[in-house]
PDB file of C-alpha atoms in Angstrom:
ATOM      1  CA  MET P 114     -18.605  -7.782  21.975  1.00 82.00           C
ATOM      2  CA  ASN P 115     -16.206 -10.463  20.670  1.00 91.00           C
ATOM      3  CA  LEU P 116     -13.342  -9.383  18.480  1.00 94.00           C
ATOM      4  CA  ILE P 117     -13.353 -10.813  15.012  1.00 89.00           C
ATOM      5  CA  ALA P 118     -10.596  -8.932  13.139  1.00 88.00           C
ATOM      6  CA  LYS P 119      -8.200  -6.003  13.305  1.00 88.00           C
ATOM      7  CA  GLY P 120      -7.214  -3.489  10.643  1.00 83.00           C
ATOM      8  CA  ASN P 121      -5.271  -0.319  10.208  1.00 83.00           C
ATOM      9  CA  THR P 122      -8.032   2.014  11.254  1.00 89.00           C
ATOM     10  CA  ALA P 123     -10.577  -0.222  13.097  1.00 93.00           C
ATOM     11  CA  GLU P 124     -11.413  -3.387  14.918  1.00 95.00           C
ATOM     12  CA  ILE P 125     -14.387  -5.637  13.848  1.00 95.00           C
ATOM     13  CA  TYR P 126     -16.534  -7.002  16.591  1.00 96.00           C
ATOM     14  CA  ALA P 127     -19.541  -9.354  16.579  1.00 95.00           C
ATOM     15  CA  TYR P 128     -22.696  -7.284  17.392  1.00 94.00           C
ATOM     16  CA  ARG P 129     -25.670  -9.519  17.789  1.00 85.00           C
ATOM     17  CA  ASP P 130     -26.025 -12.622  15.689  1.00 83.00           C
ATOM     18  CA  ASP P 131     -26.423 -10.962  12.261  1.00 92.00           C
ATOM     19  CA  LEU P 132     -24.461  -7.701  12.684  1.00 97.00           C
ATOM     20  CA  VAL P 133     -20.885  -6.500  13.313  1.00 96.00           C
ATOM     21  CA  CYS P 134     -19.487  -3.267  14.665  1.00 97.00           C
ATOM     22  CA  LYS P 135     -16.541  -1.632  12.879  1.00 97.00           C
ATOM     23  CA  LEU P 136     -15.114   0.235  15.829  1.00 97.00           C
ATOM     24  CA  PHE P 137     -12.522   2.744  14.911  1.00 96.00           C
ATOM     25  CA  TYR P 138      -9.442   3.448  16.989  1.00 95.00           C
ATOM     26  CA  PRO P 139      -9.550   6.330  19.445  1.00 94.00           C
ATOM     27  CA  ARG P 140      -9.244   9.823  18.084  1.00 90.00           C
ATOM     28  CA  TYR P 141     -10.207   8.604  14.560  1.00 91.00           C
ATOM     29  CA  PRO P 142     -12.211  11.586  13.318  1.00 91.00           C
ATOM     30  CA  ARG P 143     -16.000  11.389  13.201  1.00 93.00           C
ATOM     31  CA  VAL P 144     -16.090  13.046   9.849  1.00 92.00           C
ATOM     32  CA  TYR P 145     -14.136  10.052   8.303  1.00 91.00           C
ATOM     33  CA  VAL P 146     -16.708   7.622   9.908  1.00 95.00           C
ATOM     34  CA  GLU P 147     -19.516   9.681   8.486  1.00 95.00           C
ATOM     35  CA  HIS P 148     -17.880   9.625   5.033  1.00 93.00           C
ATOM     36  CA  GLU P 149     -17.539   5.813   5.093  1.00 95.00           C
ATOM     37  CA  PHE P 150     -21.110   5.466   6.257  1.00 97.00           C
ATOM     38  CA  LYS P 151     -22.405   7.652   3.375  1.00 95.00           C
ATOM     39  CA  ASN P 152     -20.378   5.820   0.911  1.00 95.00           C
ATOM     40  CA  ALA P 153     -21.395   2.361   2.177  1.00 96.00           C
ATOM     41  CA  ASN P 154     -25.083   3.282   1.842  1.00 96.00           C
ATOM     42  CA  ALA P 155     -24.611   4.786  -1.618  1.00 95.00           C
ATOM     43  CA  VAL P 156     -22.894   1.596  -2.903  1.00 96.00           C
ATOM     44  CA  PHE P 157     -25.523  -0.601  -1.229  1.00 96.00           C
ATOM     45  CA  ARG P 158     -28.349   1.324  -2.961  1.00 95.00           C
ATOM     46  CA  LEU P 159     -26.718   0.484  -6.420  1.00 95.00           C
ATOM     47  CA  GLY P 160     -27.341  -3.202  -5.677  1.00 95.00           C
ATOM     48  CA  ILE P 161     -23.718  -4.084  -5.234  1.00 96.00           C
ATOM     49  CA  ARG P 162     -22.939  -7.014  -2.897  1.00 96.00           C
ATOM     50  CA  THR P 163     -21.701  -5.149   0.174  1.00 97.00           C
ATOM     51  CA  PRO P 164     -22.765  -5.152   3.796  1.00 97.00           C
ATOM     52  CA  GLN P 165     -25.577  -2.656   4.623  1.00 97.00           C
ATOM     53  CA  ALA P 166     -24.490   0.097   6.992  1.00 98.00           C
ATOM     54  CA  HIS P 167     -27.203   0.646   9.637  1.00 98.00           C
ATOM     55  CA  ALA P 168     -25.962   3.259  12.138  1.00 98.00           C
ATOM     56  CA  ILE P 169     -23.126   5.174  13.521  1.00 98.00           C
ATOM     57  CA  ILE P 170     -22.397   4.652  17.260  1.00 97.00           C
ATOM     58  CA  PHE P 171     -20.081   6.106  19.972  1.00 96.00           C
ATOM     59  CA  LEU P 172     -18.786   3.532  22.385  1.00 93.00           C
ATOM     60  CA  GLU P 173     -16.191   4.220  25.132  1.00 91.00           C
ATOM     61  CA  GLY P 174     -14.667   7.078  23.290  1.00 94.00           C
ATOM     62  CA  ARG P 175     -14.643   5.474  19.887  1.00 96.00           C
ATOM     63  CA  TYR P 176     -16.871   5.893  16.884  1.00 97.00           C
ATOM     64  CA  GLY P 177     -18.191   2.843  15.102  1.00 97.00           C
ATOM     65  CA  ILE P 178     -20.472   1.722  12.235  1.00 98.00           C
ATOM     66  CA  ILE P 179     -22.944  -1.126  12.537  1.00 98.00           C
ATOM     67  CA  TYR P 180     -22.910  -3.354   9.457  1.00 98.00           C
ATOM     68  CA  ASP P 181     -24.602  -6.513   8.371  1.00 97.00           C
ATOM     69  CA  ARG P 182     -22.501  -9.526   9.223  1.00 95.00           C
ATOM     70  CA  VAL P 183     -20.989 -11.679   6.369  1.00 93.00           C
ATOM     71  CA  ASP P 184     -19.995 -15.166   7.449  1.00 90.00           C
ATOM     72  CA  GLY P 185     -17.130 -16.258   5.238  1.00 89.00           C
ATOM     73  CA  LYS P 186     -13.423 -15.810   4.539  1.00 92.00           C
ATOM     74  CA  GLU P 187     -11.243 -13.333   2.658  1.00 93.00           C
ATOM     75  CA  LEU P 188     -10.854 -13.977  -1.005  1.00 96.00           C
ATOM     76  CA  SER P 189      -7.042 -13.621  -0.547  1.00 93.00           C
ATOM     77  CA  SER P 190      -6.935 -17.074   1.268  1.00 91.00           C
ATOM     78  CA  LEU P 191      -8.455 -18.802  -1.877  1.00 91.00           C
ATOM     79  CA  ILE P 192      -6.378 -16.931  -4.431  1.00 90.00           C
ATOM     80  CA  HIS P 193      -3.194 -17.751  -2.607  1.00 84.00           C
ATOM     81  CA  CYS P 194      -3.947 -21.480  -2.101  1.00 79.00           C
ATOM     82  CA  ALA P 195      -1.646 -24.100  -3.622  1.00 71.00           C
ATOM     83  CA  ASP P 196      -4.045 -25.531  -6.135  1.00 83.00           C
ATOM     84  CA  GLU P 197      -3.619 -23.555  -9.419  1.00 86.00           C
ATOM     85  CA  SER P 198      -6.945 -24.455 -10.846  1.00 88.00           C
ATOM     86  CA  VAL P 199      -8.643 -23.122  -7.705  1.00 88.00           C
ATOM     87  CA  GLN P 200      -6.532 -20.017  -7.912  1.00 89.00           C
ATOM     88  CA  ALA P 201      -7.584 -19.470 -11.592  1.00 92.00           C
ATOM     89  CA  THR P 202     -11.231 -19.784 -10.726  1.00 94.00           C
ATOM     90  CA  TRP P 203     -11.210 -17.210  -7.960  1.00 95.00           C
ATOM     91  CA  ILE P 204      -8.934 -14.871  -9.973  1.00 95.00           C
ATOM     92  CA  ASP P 205     -11.591 -15.001 -12.745  1.00 95.00           C
ATOM     93  CA  ARG P 206     -14.370 -14.262 -10.272  1.00 97.00           C
ATOM     94  CA  PHE P 207     -12.295 -11.357  -8.738  1.00 97.00           C
ATOM     95  CA  VAL P 208     -11.843  -9.815 -12.098  1.00 98.00           C
ATOM     96  CA  ASP P 209     -15.546 -10.263 -13.084  1.00 98.00           C
ATOM     97  CA  PHE P 210     -16.615  -8.599  -9.795  1.00 98.00           C
ATOM     98  CA  HIS P 211     -14.444  -5.677 -10.442  1.00 98.00           C
ATOM     99  CA  LYS P 212     -15.701  -5.288 -13.969  1.00 98.00           C
ATOM    100  CA  GLU P 213     -19.247  -5.342 -12.533  1.00 97.00           C
ATOM    101  CA  LEU P 214     -18.385  -2.750  -9.867  1.00 98.00           C
ATOM    102  CA  ILE P 215     -16.745  -0.196 -12.252  1.00 98.00           C
ATOM    103  CA  GLY P 216     -19.533  -0.784 -14.715  1.00 97.00           C
ATOM    104  CA  HIS P 217     -21.868   1.184 -12.444  1.00 97.00           C
ATOM    105  CA  THR P 218     -22.397   4.940 -13.002  1.00 96.00           C
ATOM    106  CA  PHE P 219     -21.852   6.929  -9.769  1.00 95.00           C
ATOM    107  CA  ASN P 220     -22.695  10.509  -9.433  1.00 90.00           C
ATOM    108  CA  ASP P 221     -22.859  10.867  -5.719  1.00 82.00           C
ATOM    109  CA  GLY P 222     -19.193  10.541  -4.838  1.00 87.00           C
ATOM    110  CA  VAL P 223     -16.081  12.598  -4.591  1.00 93.00           C
ATOM    111  CA  ASN P 224     -14.340  13.086  -7.937  1.00 97.00           C
ATOM    112  CA  TYR P 225     -11.126  10.969  -7.964  1.00 97.00           C
ATOM    113  CA  LYS P 226      -9.046  13.939  -9.135  1.00 97.00           C
ATOM    114  CA  ASP P 227     -10.203  16.005  -6.033  1.00 95.00           C
ATOM    115  CA  PHE P 228      -9.295  13.059  -3.914  1.00 93.00           C
ATOM    116  CA  LEU P 229      -5.760  12.879  -5.409  1.00 95.00           C
ATOM    117  CA  ARG P 230      -5.256  16.687  -5.173  1.00 94.00           C
ATOM    118  CA  LEU P 231      -5.565  16.417  -1.390  1.00 89.00           C
ATOM    119  CA  PHE P 232      -2.096  14.668  -1.246  1.00 91.00           C
ATOM    120  CA  THR P 233      -0.139  16.738  -3.785  1.00 91.00           C
ATOM    121  CA  ALA P 234       1.206  19.445  -1.313  1.00 86.00           C
ATOM    122  CA  ASP P 235       0.555  21.778  -4.230  1.00 88.00           C
ATOM    123  CA  SER P 236       3.198  20.192  -6.371  1.00 91.00           C
ATOM    124  CA  MET P 237       2.702  21.693  -9.813  1.00 95.00           C
ATOM    125  CA  GLU P 238       4.287  18.618 -11.446  1.00 94.00           C
ATOM    126  CA  ILE P 239       1.816  16.273  -9.817  1.00 94.00           C
ATOM    127  CA  LEU P 240      -1.099  18.562 -10.296  1.00 96.00           C
ATOM    128  CA  GLY P 241      -0.325  18.731 -14.004  1.00 97.00           C
ATOM    129  CA  LYS P 242      -0.266  14.912 -14.187  1.00 97.00           C
ATOM    130  CA  ILE P 243      -3.618  14.678 -12.487  1.00 97.00           C
ATOM    131  CA  HIS P 244      -5.135  17.269 -14.761  1.00 97.00           C
ATOM    132  CA  ALA P 245      -3.980  15.267 -17.756  1.00 97.00           C
ATOM    133  CA  LEU P 246      -5.846  12.065 -16.635  1.00 98.00           C
ATOM    134  CA  GLU P 247      -9.262  11.113 -17.925  1.00 97.00           C
ATOM    135  CA  ASP P 248     -12.664  12.213 -16.417  1.00 97.00           C
ATOM    136  CA  GLY P 249     -15.465   9.791 -15.839  1.00 97.00           C
ATOM    137  CA  HIS P 250     -18.445   8.730 -13.785  1.00 97.00           C
ATOM    138  CA  ALA P 251     -17.872   5.076 -13.000  1.00 98.00           C
ATOM    139  CA  LEU P 252     -17.990   3.890  -9.491  1.00 98.00           C
ATOM    140  CA  LEU P 253     -14.410   3.545  -8.137  1.00 98.00           C
ATOM    141  CA  HIS P 254     -13.695   1.543  -5.028  1.00 97.00           C
ATOM    142  CA  GLY P 255     -10.132   2.785  -4.506  1.00 95.00           C
ATOM    143  CA  ASP P 256      -8.964  -0.179  -2.509  1.00 95.00           C
ATOM    144  CA  PHE P 257     -10.262  -3.247  -4.450  1.00 97.00           C
ATOM    145  CA  HIS P 258      -7.922  -6.119  -3.608  1.00 96.00           C
ATOM    146  CA  PRO P 259      -8.601  -9.736  -2.378  1.00 96.00           C
ATOM    147  CA  SER P 260      -8.353  -8.913   1.293  1.00 93.00           C
ATOM    148  CA  ASN P 261     -11.219  -6.386   0.868  1.00 95.00           C
ATOM    149  CA  ILE P 262     -13.420  -9.071  -0.823  1.00 96.00           C
ATOM    150  CA  LEU P 263     -15.212 -11.675   1.391  1.00 96.00           C
ATOM    151  CA  VAL P 264     -16.527 -15.033   0.134  1.00 96.00           C
ATOM    152  CA  SER P 265     -19.741 -15.775   1.935  1.00 94.00           C
ATOM    153  CA  SER P 266     -20.899 -19.261   2.959  1.00 91.00           C
ATOM    154  CA  THR P 267     -22.852 -19.430  -0.335  1.00 93.00           C
ATOM    155  CA  GLU P 268     -19.658 -18.486  -2.221  1.00 94.00           C
ATOM    156  CA  GLU P 269     -20.892 -15.008  -3.163  1.00 96.00           C
ATOM    157  CA  LEU P 270     -18.237 -12.279  -3.391  1.00 98.00           C
ATOM    158  CA  VAL P 271     -18.940  -9.312  -1.042  1.00 97.00           C
ATOM    159  CA  VAL P 272     -16.827  -6.119  -1.124  1.00 97.00           C
ATOM    160  CA  VAL P 273     -16.029  -4.159   2.018  1.00 95.00           C
ATOM    161  CA  ASP P 274     -14.176  -1.014   3.101  1.00 92.00           C
ATOM    162  CA  MET P 275     -15.857   2.046   1.603  1.00 94.00           C
ATOM    163  CA  MET P 276     -13.481   4.833   2.783  1.00 91.00           C
ATOM    164  CA  ASN P 277     -12.012   5.509  -0.685  1.00 92.00           C
ATOM    165  CA  ILE P 278     -15.058   5.450  -2.848  1.00 96.00           C
ATOM    166  CA  CYS P 279     -14.832   7.951  -5.639  1.00 96.00           C
ATOM    167  CA  LYS P 280     -16.189   8.518  -9.266  1.00 97.00           C
ATOM    168  CA  GLY P 281     -14.101   8.710 -12.301  1.00 98.00           C
ATOM    169  CA  PRO P 282     -12.868   6.458 -15.164  1.00 98.00           C
ATOM    170  CA  GLY P 283     -12.793   2.767 -14.478  1.00 98.00           C
ATOM    171  CA  ILE P 284      -9.177   2.572 -15.704  1.00 98.00           C
ATOM    172  CA  TYR P 285      -8.089   4.547 -12.534  1.00 98.00           C
ATOM    173  CA  ASP P 286      -9.489   1.762 -10.265  1.00 98.00           C
ATOM    174  CA  ILE P 287      -7.836  -0.812 -12.385  1.00 98.00           C
ATOM    175  CA  ALA P 288      -4.526   0.939 -11.985  1.00 98.00           C
ATOM    176  CA  ARG P 289      -5.168   1.148  -8.212  1.00 98.00           C
ATOM    177  CA  THR P 290      -5.804  -2.643  -7.977  1.00 98.00           C
ATOM    178  CA  TYR P 291      -2.704  -3.347 -10.137  1.00 98.00           C
ATOM    179  CA  PHE P 292      -0.648  -1.181  -7.886  1.00 97.00           C
ATOM    180  CA  LEU P 293      -1.963  -2.844  -4.667  1.00 96.00           C
ATOM    181  CA  LEU P 294      -1.125  -6.276  -6.029  1.00 97.00           C
ATOM    182  CA  GLU P 295       2.589  -5.414  -6.483  1.00 95.00           C
ATOM    183  CA  ASN P 296       3.668  -7.974  -3.801  1.00 93.00           C
ATOM    184  CA  ASN P 297       2.275 -10.772  -6.053  1.00 92.00           C
ATOM    185  CA  LYS P 298       3.680 -10.184  -9.571  1.00 93.00           C
ATOM    186  CA  LYS P 299       1.996 -13.268 -10.947  1.00 91.00           C
ATOM    187  CA  LEU P 300      -1.385 -12.244  -9.721  1.00 94.00           C
ATOM    188  CA  GLN P 301      -0.729  -8.618 -10.812  1.00 96.00           C
ATOM    189  CA  SER P 302       0.064  -9.703 -14.318  1.00 95.00           C
ATOM    190  CA  ARG P 303      -2.938 -12.148 -14.596  1.00 95.00           C
ATOM    191  CA  TYR P 304      -5.258  -9.487 -13.194  1.00 97.00           C
ATOM    192  CA  LEU P 305      -4.337  -6.842 -15.757  1.00 98.00           C
ATOM    193  CA  GLU P 306      -4.412  -9.334 -18.658  1.00 97.00           C
ATOM    194  CA  LYS P 307      -7.941 -10.502 -17.684  1.00 97.00           C
ATOM    195  CA  MET P 308      -9.087  -6.913 -17.305  1.00 97.00           C
ATOM    196  CA  GLY P 309      -7.998  -6.387 -20.818  1.00 97.00           C
ATOM    197  CA  TYR P 310      -5.490  -3.515 -20.443  1.00 96.00           C
ATOM    198  CA  PRO P 311      -1.846  -3.262 -21.520  1.00 97.00           C
ATOM    199  CA  LEU P 312       0.547  -1.904 -18.953  1.00 98.00           C
ATOM    200  CA  ALA P 313       1.323   1.186 -21.012  1.00 98.00           C
ATOM    201  CA  GLU P 314      -2.344   2.282 -20.972  1.00 98.00           C
ATOM    202  CA  ILE P 315      -2.524   2.423 -17.157  1.00 98.00           C
ATOM    203  CA  THR P 316       0.944   3.781 -16.726  1.00 98.00           C
ATOM    204  CA  PRO P 317      -0.052   7.514 -16.357  1.00 98.00           C
ATOM    205  CA  TYR P 318      -2.392   6.522 -13.522  1.00 98.00           C
ATOM    206  CA  LEU P 319       0.304   4.305 -11.842  1.00 97.00           C
ATOM    207  CA  GLU P 320       2.701   7.220 -11.904  1.00 96.00           C
ATOM    208  CA  VAL P 321       0.418   9.500  -9.927  1.00 97.00           C
ATOM    209  CA  ILE P 322      -0.735   6.732  -7.536  1.00 96.00           C
ATOM    210  CA  SER P 323       2.871   5.880  -6.857  1.00 94.00           C
ATOM    211  CA  MET P 324       3.946   9.470  -6.224  1.00 93.00           C
ATOM    212  CA  LEU P 325       1.082  10.123  -3.831  1.00 93.00           C
ATOM    213  CA  ARG P 326       0.831   6.772  -2.010  1.00 85.00           C
ATOM    214  CA  GLU P 327       2.931   7.496   1.015  1.00 78.00           C
ATOM    215  CA  LYS P 328       1.075  10.785   1.761  1.00 75.00           C
ATOM    216  CA  GLU P 329      -2.189   9.102   1.139  1.00 73.00           C
ATOM    217  CA  THR P 330      -1.624   6.399   3.722  1.00 64.00           C
ATOM    218  CA  LYS P 331      -0.924   9.088   6.319  1.00 61.00           C
ATOM    219  CA  LEU P 332      -3.975  11.292   5.574  1.00 55.00           C
ATOM    220  CA  ILE P 333      -7.379  10.361   4.276  1.00 51.00           C
ATOM    221  CA  PHE P 334      -8.896  13.714   3.868  1.00 44.00           C
ATOM    222  CA  LYS P 335      -7.769  17.271   4.933  1.00 43.00           C
ATOM    223  CA  SER P 336     -11.087  18.486   6.316  1.00 38.00           C
ATOM    224  CA  SER P 337     -14.812  17.790   6.343  1.00 39.00           C
ATOM    225  CA  ALA P 338     -15.458  20.678   3.848  1.00 39.00           C
ATOM    226  CA  GLN P 339     -13.599  18.736   1.184  1.00 46.00           C
ATOM    227  CA  LEU P 340     -15.905  15.697   1.507  1.00 45.00           C
ATOM    228  CA  ALA P 341     -18.858  17.594   0.020  1.00 45.00           C
TER     229      ALA P 341
END
């Protein structure tokens, strides 16, 4: 297999002409792979533009997922180009795609509050802040940023990386994306304005996300029992 890309948890290899293999690094737990596989199929069934997941494989001591191949480029390369009119067009499409995604009702996933509670280390302060947040049943991607959006050869936007899929209020996913765009203040501001939310409204979510982010990047889930 030919290597296409590398990420924090896996490498992407060409796998036949129309497929890719997302091959996770050694010792990456099977339960996490199964969780992503389940999420990917659930999102695909909703009709969202995302590669279909076909199978879990085990190759040379590493687990992997076979996905449909999307020929294209990361949206980040277009949003960060020099031409401001091109930037504006793709930012609008990025926003519209996110609105479409969180507009779906999703009852199969992990509740976002349960996801957040995994990283609190039983801090009563943080648990209280989580409890005070809204409930909901929208589809939440949890990692929706331009590098997780592919632009196909026909200029369709396709979302990838299904590990953090949850259900909850759409405003939580908006706050997550706003937080993830912190290295580009101009894009961050444009995104929030176009999503139609003032900063004050997402602040309670940002506080929790910020407090838990370091622990979250080190640990996805505590155990398979908590994925149910």
